CSV table of C-alpha atoms in Angstrom, one decimal:
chain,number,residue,atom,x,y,z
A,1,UNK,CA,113.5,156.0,102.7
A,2,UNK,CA,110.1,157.4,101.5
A,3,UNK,CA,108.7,153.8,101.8
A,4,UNK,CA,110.0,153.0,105.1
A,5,UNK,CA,106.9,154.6,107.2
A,6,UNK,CA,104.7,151.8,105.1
A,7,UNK,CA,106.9,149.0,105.8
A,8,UNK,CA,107.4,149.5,109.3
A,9,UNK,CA,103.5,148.6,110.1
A,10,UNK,CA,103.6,145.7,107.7
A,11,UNK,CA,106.9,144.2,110.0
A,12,UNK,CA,104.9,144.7,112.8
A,13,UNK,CA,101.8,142.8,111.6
A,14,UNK,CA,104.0,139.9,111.1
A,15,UNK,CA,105.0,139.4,114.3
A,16,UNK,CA,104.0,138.3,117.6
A,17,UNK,CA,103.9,141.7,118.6
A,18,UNK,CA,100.5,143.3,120.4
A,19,UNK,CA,98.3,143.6,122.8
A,20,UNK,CA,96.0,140.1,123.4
A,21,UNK,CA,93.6,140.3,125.9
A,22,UNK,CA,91.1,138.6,123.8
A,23,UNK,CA,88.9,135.6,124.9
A,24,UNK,CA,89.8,131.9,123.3
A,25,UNK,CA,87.2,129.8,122.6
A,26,UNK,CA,86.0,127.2,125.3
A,27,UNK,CA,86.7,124.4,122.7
A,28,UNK,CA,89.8,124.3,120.5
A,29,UNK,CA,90.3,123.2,117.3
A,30,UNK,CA,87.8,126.2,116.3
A,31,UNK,CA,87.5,128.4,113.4
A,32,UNK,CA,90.1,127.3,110.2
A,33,UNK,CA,92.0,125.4,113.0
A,34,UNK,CA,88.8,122.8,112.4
A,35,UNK,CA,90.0,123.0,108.7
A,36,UNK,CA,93.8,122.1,109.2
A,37,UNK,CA,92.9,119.5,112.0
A,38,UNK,CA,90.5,117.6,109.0
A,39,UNK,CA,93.5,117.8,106.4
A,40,UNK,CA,96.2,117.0,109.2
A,41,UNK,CA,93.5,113.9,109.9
A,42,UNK,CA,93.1,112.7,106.2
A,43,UNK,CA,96.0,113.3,104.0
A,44,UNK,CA,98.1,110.6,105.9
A,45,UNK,CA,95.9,108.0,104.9
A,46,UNK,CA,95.4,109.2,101.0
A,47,UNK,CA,98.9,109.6,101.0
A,48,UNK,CA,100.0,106.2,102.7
A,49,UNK,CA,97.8,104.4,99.9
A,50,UNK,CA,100.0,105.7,97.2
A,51,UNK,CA,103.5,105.0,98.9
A,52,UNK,CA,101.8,101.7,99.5
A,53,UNK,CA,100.9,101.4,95.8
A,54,UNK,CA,104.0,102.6,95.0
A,55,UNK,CA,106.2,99.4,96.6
A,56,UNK,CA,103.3,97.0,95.6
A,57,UNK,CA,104.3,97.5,92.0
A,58,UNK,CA,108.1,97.9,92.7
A,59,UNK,CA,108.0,94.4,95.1
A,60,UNK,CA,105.8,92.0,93.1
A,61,UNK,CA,105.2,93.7,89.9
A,62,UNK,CA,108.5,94.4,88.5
A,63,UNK,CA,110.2,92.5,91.0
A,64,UNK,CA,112.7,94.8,91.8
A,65,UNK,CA,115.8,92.6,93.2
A,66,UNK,CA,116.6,95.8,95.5
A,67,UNK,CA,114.9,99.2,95.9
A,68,UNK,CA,116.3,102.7,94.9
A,69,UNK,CA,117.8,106.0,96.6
A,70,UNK,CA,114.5,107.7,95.8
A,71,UNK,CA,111.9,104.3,97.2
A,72,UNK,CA,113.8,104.9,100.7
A,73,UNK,CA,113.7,108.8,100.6
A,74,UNK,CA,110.0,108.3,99.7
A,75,UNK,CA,109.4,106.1,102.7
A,76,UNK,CA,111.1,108.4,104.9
A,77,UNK,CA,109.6,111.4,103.7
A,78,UNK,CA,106.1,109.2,104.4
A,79,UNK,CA,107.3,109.4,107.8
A,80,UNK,CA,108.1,113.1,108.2
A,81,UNK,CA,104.6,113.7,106.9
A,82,UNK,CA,103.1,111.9,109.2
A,83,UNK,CA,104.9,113.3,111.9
A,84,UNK,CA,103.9,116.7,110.8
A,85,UNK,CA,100.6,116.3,110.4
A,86,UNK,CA,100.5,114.9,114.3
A,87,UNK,CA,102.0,118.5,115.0
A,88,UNK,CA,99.7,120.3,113.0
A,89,UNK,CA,96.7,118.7,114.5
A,90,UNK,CA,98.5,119.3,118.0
A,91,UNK,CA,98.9,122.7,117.0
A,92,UNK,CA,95.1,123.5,116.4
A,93,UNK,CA,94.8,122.7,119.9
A,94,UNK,CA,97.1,125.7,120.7
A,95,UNK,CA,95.3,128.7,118.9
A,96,UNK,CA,96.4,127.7,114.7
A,97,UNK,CA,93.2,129.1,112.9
A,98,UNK,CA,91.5,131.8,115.2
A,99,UNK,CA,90.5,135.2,114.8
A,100,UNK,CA,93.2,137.5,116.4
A,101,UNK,CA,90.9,138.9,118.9
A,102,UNK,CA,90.5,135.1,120.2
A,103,UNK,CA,94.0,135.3,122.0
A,104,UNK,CA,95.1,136.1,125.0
A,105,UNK,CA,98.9,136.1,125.7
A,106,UNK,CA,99.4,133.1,126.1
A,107,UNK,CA,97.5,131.4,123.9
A,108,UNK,CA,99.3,133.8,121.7
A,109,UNK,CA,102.5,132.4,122.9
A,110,UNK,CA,101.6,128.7,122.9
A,111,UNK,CA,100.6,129.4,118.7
A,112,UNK,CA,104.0,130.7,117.8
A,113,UNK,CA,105.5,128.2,119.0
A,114,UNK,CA,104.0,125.7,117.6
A,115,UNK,CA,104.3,127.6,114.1
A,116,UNK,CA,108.0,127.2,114.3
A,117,UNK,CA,108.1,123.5,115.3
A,118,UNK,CA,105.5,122.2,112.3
A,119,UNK,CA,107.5,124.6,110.5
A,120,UNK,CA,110.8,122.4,110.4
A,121,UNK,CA,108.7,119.1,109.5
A,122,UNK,CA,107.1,121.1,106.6
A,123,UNK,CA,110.4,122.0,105.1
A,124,UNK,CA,111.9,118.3,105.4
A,125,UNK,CA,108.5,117.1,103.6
A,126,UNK,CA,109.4,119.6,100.9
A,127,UNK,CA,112.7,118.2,100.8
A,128,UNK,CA,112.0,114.7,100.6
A,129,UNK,CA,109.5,115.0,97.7
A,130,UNK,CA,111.3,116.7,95.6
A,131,UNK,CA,114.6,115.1,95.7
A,132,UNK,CA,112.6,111.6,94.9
A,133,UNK,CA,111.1,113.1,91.8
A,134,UNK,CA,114.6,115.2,90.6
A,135,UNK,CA,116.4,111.5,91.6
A,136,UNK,CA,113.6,109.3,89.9
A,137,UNK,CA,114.3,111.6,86.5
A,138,UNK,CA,118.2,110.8,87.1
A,139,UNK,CA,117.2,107.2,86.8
A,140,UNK,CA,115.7,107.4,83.6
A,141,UNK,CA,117.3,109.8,81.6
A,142,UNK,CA,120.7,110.5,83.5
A,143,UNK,CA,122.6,109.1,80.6
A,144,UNK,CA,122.3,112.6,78.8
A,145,UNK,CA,124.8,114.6,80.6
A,146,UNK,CA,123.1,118.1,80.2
A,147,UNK,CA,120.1,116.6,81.5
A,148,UNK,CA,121.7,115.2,84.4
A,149,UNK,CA,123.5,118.6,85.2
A,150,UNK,CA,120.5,119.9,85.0
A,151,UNK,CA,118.8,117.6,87.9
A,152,UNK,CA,122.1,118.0,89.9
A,153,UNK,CA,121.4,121.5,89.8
A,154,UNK,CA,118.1,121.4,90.9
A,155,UNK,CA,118.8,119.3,93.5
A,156,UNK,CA,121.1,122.5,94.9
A,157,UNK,CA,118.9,124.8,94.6
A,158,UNK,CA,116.1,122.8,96.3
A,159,UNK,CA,118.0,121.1,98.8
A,160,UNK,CA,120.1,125.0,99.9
A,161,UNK,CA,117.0,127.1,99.7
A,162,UNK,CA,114.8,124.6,102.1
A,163,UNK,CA,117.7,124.1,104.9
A,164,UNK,CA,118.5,127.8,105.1
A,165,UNK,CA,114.4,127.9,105.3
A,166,UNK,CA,115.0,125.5,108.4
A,167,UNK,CA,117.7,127.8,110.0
A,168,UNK,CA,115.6,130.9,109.4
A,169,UNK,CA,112.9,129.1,111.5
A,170,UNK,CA,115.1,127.7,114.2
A,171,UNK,CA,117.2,130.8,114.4
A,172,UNK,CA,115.4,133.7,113.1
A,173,UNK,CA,115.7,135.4,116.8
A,174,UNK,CA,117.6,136.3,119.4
A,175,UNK,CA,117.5,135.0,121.6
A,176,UNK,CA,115.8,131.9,120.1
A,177,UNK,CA,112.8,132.2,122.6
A,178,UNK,CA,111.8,135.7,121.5
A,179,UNK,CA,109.8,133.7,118.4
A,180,UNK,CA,107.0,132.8,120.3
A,181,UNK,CA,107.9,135.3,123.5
A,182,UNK,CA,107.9,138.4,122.3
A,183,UNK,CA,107.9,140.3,125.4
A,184,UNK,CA,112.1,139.2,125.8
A,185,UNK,CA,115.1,141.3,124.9
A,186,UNK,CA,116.3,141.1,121.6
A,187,UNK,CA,115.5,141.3,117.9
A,188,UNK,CA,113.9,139.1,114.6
A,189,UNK,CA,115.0,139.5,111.2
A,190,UNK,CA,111.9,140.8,108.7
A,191,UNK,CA,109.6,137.5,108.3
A,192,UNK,CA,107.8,138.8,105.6
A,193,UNK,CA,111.0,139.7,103.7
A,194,UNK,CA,112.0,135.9,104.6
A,195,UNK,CA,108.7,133.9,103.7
A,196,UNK,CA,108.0,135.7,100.8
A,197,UNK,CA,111.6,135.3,99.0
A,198,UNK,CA,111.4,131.1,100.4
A,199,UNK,CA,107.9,130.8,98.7
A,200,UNK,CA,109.3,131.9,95.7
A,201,UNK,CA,111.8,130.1,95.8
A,202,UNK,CA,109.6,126.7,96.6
A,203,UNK,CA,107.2,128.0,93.6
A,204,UNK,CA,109.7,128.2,91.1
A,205,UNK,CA,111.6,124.9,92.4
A,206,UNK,CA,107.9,123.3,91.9
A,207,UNK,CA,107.9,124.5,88.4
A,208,UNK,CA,111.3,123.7,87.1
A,209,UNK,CA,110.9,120.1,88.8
A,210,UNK,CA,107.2,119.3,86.1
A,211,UNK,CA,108.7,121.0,83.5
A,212,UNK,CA,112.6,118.6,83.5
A,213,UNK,CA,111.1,115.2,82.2
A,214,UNK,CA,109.2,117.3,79.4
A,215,UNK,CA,112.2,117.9,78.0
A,216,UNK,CA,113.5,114.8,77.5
A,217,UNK,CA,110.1,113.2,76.9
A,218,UNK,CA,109.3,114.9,73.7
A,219,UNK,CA,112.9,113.9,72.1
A,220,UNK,CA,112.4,110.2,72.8
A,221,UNK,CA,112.2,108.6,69.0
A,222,UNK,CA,110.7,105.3,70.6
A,223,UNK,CA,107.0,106.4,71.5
A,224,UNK,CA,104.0,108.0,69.3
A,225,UNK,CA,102.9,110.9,69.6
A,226,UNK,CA,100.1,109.6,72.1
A,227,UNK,CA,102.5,107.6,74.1
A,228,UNK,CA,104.5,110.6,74.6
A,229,UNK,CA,101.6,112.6,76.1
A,230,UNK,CA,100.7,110.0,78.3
A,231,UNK,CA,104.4,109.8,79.8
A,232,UNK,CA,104.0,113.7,80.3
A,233,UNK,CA,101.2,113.4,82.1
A,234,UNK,CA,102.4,111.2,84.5
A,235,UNK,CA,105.9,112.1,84.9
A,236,UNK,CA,104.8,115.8,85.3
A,237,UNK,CA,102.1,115.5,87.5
A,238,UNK,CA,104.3,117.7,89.7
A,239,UNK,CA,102.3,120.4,87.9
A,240,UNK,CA,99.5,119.6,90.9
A,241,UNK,CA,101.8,120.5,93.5
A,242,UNK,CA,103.2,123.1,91.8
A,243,UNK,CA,99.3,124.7,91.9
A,244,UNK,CA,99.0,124.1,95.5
A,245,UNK,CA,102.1,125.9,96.2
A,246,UNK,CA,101.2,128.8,94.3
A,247,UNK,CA,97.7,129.1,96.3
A,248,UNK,CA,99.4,128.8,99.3
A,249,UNK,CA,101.9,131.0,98.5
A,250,UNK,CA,99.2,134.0,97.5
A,251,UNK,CA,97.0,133.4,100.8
A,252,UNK,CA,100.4,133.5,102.9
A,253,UNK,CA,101.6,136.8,101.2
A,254,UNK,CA,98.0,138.0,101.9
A,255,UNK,CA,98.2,136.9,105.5
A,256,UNK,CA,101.3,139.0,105.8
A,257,UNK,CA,100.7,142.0,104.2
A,258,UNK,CA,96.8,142.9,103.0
A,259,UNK,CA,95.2,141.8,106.7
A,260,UNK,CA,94.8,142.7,110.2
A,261,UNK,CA,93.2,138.9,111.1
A,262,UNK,CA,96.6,136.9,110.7
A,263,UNK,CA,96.0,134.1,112.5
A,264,UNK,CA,92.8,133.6,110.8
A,265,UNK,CA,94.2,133.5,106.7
A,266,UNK,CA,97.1,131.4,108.9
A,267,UNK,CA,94.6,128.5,109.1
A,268,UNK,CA,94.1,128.6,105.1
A,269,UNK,CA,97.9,129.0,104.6
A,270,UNK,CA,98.6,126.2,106.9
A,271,UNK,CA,95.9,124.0,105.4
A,272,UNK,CA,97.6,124.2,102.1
A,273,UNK,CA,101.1,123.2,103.5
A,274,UNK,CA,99.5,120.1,104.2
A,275,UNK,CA,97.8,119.3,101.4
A,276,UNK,CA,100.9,120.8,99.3
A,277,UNK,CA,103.5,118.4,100.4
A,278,UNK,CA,101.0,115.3,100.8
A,279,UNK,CA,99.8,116.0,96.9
A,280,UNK,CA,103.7,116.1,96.1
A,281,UNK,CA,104.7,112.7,97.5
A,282,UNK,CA,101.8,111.3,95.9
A,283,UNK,CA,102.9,113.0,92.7
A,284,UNK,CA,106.6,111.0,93.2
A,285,UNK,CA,104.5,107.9,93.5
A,286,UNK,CA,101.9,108.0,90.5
A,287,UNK,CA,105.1,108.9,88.3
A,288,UNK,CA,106.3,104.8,89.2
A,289,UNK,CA,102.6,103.5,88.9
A,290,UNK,CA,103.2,103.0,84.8
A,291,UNK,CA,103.2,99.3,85.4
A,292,UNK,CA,100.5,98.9,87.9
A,293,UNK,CA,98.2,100.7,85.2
A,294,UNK,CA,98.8,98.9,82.8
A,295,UNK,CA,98.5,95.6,84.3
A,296,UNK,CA,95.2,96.9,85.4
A,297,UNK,CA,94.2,97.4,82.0
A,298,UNK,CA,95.5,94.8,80.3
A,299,UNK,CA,93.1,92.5,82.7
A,300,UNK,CA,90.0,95.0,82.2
A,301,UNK,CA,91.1,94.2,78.6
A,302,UNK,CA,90.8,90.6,78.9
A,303,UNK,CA,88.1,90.3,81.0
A,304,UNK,CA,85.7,92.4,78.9
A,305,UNK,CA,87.8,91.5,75.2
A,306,UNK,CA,87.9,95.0,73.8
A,307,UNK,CA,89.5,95.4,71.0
A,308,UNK,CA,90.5,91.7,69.8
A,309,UNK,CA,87.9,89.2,68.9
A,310,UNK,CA,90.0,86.5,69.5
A,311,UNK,CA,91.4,85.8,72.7
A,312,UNK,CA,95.5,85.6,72.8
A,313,UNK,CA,97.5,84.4,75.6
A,314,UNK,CA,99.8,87.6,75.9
A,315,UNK,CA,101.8,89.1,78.7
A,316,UNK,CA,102.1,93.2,79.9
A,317,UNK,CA,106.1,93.4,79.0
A,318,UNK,CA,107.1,94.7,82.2
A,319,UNK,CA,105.4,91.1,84.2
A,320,UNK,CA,107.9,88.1,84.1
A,321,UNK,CA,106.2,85.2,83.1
A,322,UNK,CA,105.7,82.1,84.8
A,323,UNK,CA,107.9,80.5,82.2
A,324,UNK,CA,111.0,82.3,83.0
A,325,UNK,CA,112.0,81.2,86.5
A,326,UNK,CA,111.5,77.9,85.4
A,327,UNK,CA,113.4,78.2,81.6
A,328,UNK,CA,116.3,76.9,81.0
A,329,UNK,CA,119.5,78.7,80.3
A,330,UNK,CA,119.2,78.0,76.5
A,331,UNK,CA,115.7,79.2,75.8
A,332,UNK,CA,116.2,82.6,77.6
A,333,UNK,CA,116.2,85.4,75.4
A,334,UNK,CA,119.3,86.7,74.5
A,335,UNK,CA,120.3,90.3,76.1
A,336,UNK,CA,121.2,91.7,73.0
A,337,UNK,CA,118.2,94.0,70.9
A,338,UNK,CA,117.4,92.0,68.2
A,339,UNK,CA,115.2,92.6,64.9
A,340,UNK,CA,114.1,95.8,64.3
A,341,UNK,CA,116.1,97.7,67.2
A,342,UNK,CA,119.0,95.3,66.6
A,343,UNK,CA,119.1,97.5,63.2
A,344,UNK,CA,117.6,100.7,64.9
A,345,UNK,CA,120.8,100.6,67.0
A,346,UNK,CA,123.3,99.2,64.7
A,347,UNK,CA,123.5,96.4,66.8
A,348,UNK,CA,126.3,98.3,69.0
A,349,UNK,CA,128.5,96.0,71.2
A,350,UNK,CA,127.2,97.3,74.5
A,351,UNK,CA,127.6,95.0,77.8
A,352,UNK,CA,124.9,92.4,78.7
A,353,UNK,CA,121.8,94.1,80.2
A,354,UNK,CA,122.6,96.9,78.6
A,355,UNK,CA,122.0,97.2,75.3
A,356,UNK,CA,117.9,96.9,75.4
A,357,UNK,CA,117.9,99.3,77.5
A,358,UNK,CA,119.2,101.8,75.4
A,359,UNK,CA,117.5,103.9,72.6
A,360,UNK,CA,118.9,106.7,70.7
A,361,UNK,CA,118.2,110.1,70.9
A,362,UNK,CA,120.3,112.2,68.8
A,363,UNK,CA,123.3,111.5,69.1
A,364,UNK,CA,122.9,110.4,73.1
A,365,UNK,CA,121.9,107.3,74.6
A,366,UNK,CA,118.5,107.6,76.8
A,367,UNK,CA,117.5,105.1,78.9
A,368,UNK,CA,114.3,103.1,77.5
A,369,UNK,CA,113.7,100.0,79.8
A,370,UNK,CA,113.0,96.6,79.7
A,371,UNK,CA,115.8,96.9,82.5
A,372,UNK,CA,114.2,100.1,83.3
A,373,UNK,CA,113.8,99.9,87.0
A,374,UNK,CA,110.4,101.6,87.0
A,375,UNK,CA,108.9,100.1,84.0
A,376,UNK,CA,108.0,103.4,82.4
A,377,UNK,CA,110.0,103.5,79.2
A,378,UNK,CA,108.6,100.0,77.7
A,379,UNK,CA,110.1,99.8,74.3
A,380,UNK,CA,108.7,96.9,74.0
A,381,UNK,CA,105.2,98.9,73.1
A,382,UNK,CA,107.2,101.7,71.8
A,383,UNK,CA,107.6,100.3,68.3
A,384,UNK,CA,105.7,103.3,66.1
A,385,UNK,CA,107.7,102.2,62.7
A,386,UNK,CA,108.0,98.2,63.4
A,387,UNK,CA,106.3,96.0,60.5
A,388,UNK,CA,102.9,94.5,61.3
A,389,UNK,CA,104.9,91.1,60.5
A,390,UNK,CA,107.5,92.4,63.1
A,391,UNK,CA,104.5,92.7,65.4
A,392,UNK,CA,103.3,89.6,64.9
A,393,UNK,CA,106.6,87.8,65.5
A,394,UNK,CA,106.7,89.7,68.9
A,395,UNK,CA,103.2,88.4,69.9
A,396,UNK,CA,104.6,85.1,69.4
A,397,UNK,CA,107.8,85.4,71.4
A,398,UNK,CA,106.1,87.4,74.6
A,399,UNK,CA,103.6,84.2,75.0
């Protein structure tokens, strides 16, 4: 009970709560509002280039025959970021990023308002984002059933935390309209108490989503030691977004608690949402750009004929050659591992398609693609111990 007379101010700060008889500007966005209006402007496009990218190699790089759960809640999610970046912008034009002597009442009013609506669109970006990367990590590795529990649980705790973020918003007073009217009868449950325990929550979801694939990564016994780092880097680029969550978290917890200027600090916090859950789609989609990459520089490679002196007619693994649509049934290469993996896995009876997709690690199966649907676990190049005769051979039969 002692610390009740110091939380009681700090409630009240975090509400709509006061006296506003200030003067708005005569031209709105001002202040940070300019800054959220430029990122609520700009990070649609950066991010569209990367979904973009992202179905280019899928479509007529691996030449998916149909798309996966995760490409259609990446294009969705490209949608509910675009929409909230329309609100946000909107919203600038409503008092988001002013000094909180710059309101009147019903500016004031007009602010909260739209804080609860972008509010609901940033939570359903979070969403989206995240369930693509925890369902993209199912894909590969989802054949190790602690893994997979693992992702399944994840995909609780994100997916639980964010829609009872949504209800807080929507329902967080009573009446309903007392959010952004705070002169109606009625009460609001503690909204620091609520925004600090779901930015927690979002940080440590962030965290636990870069660090799953490292896991699994480091155990692989098909890549070097290089190849292994490489594959961290891009499947945990959720690292990024997990840094932009954290900033955004501190500057929000500051704007609730250490200042008198809220609406101001608002316009940093609300600057960050954007860039937070634009920078983690684009994370989902450079974690499928393996292929693209290296098609890139396997031309850069041939153009400018680094590292060979002699020039060899040789295909990226994960491109289909022109040969094979036109092959017959007899020259197509058999869908059983052969050669050194043949031995590697015992040459196991596993169905057609299957089995050179399959790799061991310990004594589970991991998925390790030619039939991998994003082209990231080549074995193909993954071949540390082969012969250089072994090699060799292979050279020959990819031409």
């Amino acid at each position: 009970m002692v610390g009740m007379p110091r939380l009681s101010p700090l409630v009240e700060r975090a509400s709509p709560l006061g006296t506003f008889n200030g003067t708005p500007p005569d031209q709105l966005p001002a202040e940070n509002g300019l800054h959220v209006w430029r990122a609520a402007v700009a990070m649609p496009f950066i991010t569209f280039v990367f979904v973009a990218l992202r179905f280019y190699t899928r479509t007529y790089i691996l030449r998916a025959k149909k798309y996966t759960v995760d490409d259609y809640i990446v294009a969705l999610t490209m949608l509910v970021l675009i929409a909230h970046s329309v609100l946000m912008a909107i919203a600038t034009y409503n008092g988001m990023g002013l000094h909180i002597w710059q309101y009147d009442a019903e500016l004031n009013s007009r602010y909260y308002l739209w804080i609860g609506i972008t509010s609901e669109f940033y939570c359903l970006g979070l969403c989206g984002f995240k369930v693509a990367l925890v369902i993209m990590y199912i894909q590969l590795f989802g054949v190790y059933d602690r893994f997979r529990w693992a992702c399944y649980g994840t995909l609780f705790f994100c997916v639980g935390y964010l829609f009872c973020n949504m209800l807080t918003e929507f329902l967080g007073c009573n009446p309903i309209a007392k959010k952004w009217q705070p002169g109606l009868e009625g009460e609001c449950i503690n909204s620091v108490a609520a925004a600090t325990f779901y930015g927690a929550c979002n940080m440590v979801s962030d965290l636990v989503i870069a660090i799953l694939p490292l896991t699994m990564i480091w155990k692989l016994q098909v890549a070097t030691r290089g190849q292994k780092i490489g594959l961290s880097l891009v499947l945990s680029c959720g690292f990024i977004a997990w840094a932009v969550a954290v900033a955004r978290w501190g500057i929000a917890t500051f704007n609730l608690v250490g200042t008198a200027d809220r609406p101001w600090w608002a316009g940093v916090s609300f600057t960050l949402s954007i860039l937070e859950i634009h920078t983690g789609l684009i994370c989902a989609c450079v974690a499928t750009l393996g292929p693209l990459w290296k098609m890139a520089y396997a031309h850069v490679k041939g153009w400018t004929g680094w590292g060979s002196s002699t020039k060899v007619a040789t295909w990226p693994s994960f491109v289909r050659k022109p040969g094979d649509t036109q092959s017959s049934e007899g020259t197509k290469k058999s869908s059983r591992p052969s050669g050194y993996w043949a031995r590697r896995n015992g040459d196991v009876g596993f169905p057609a398609g299957r089995a050179n997709r399959l790799s061991s690690h310990n004594d589970t199966m991991l998925n390790s693609s030619c039939d991998d649907e994003y082209g990231l676990l080549d074995i193909t190049d993954w071949r540390p111990t082969a012969s250089r005769e072994d090699r060799s051979q292979r050279s020959v039969e990819d031409v």
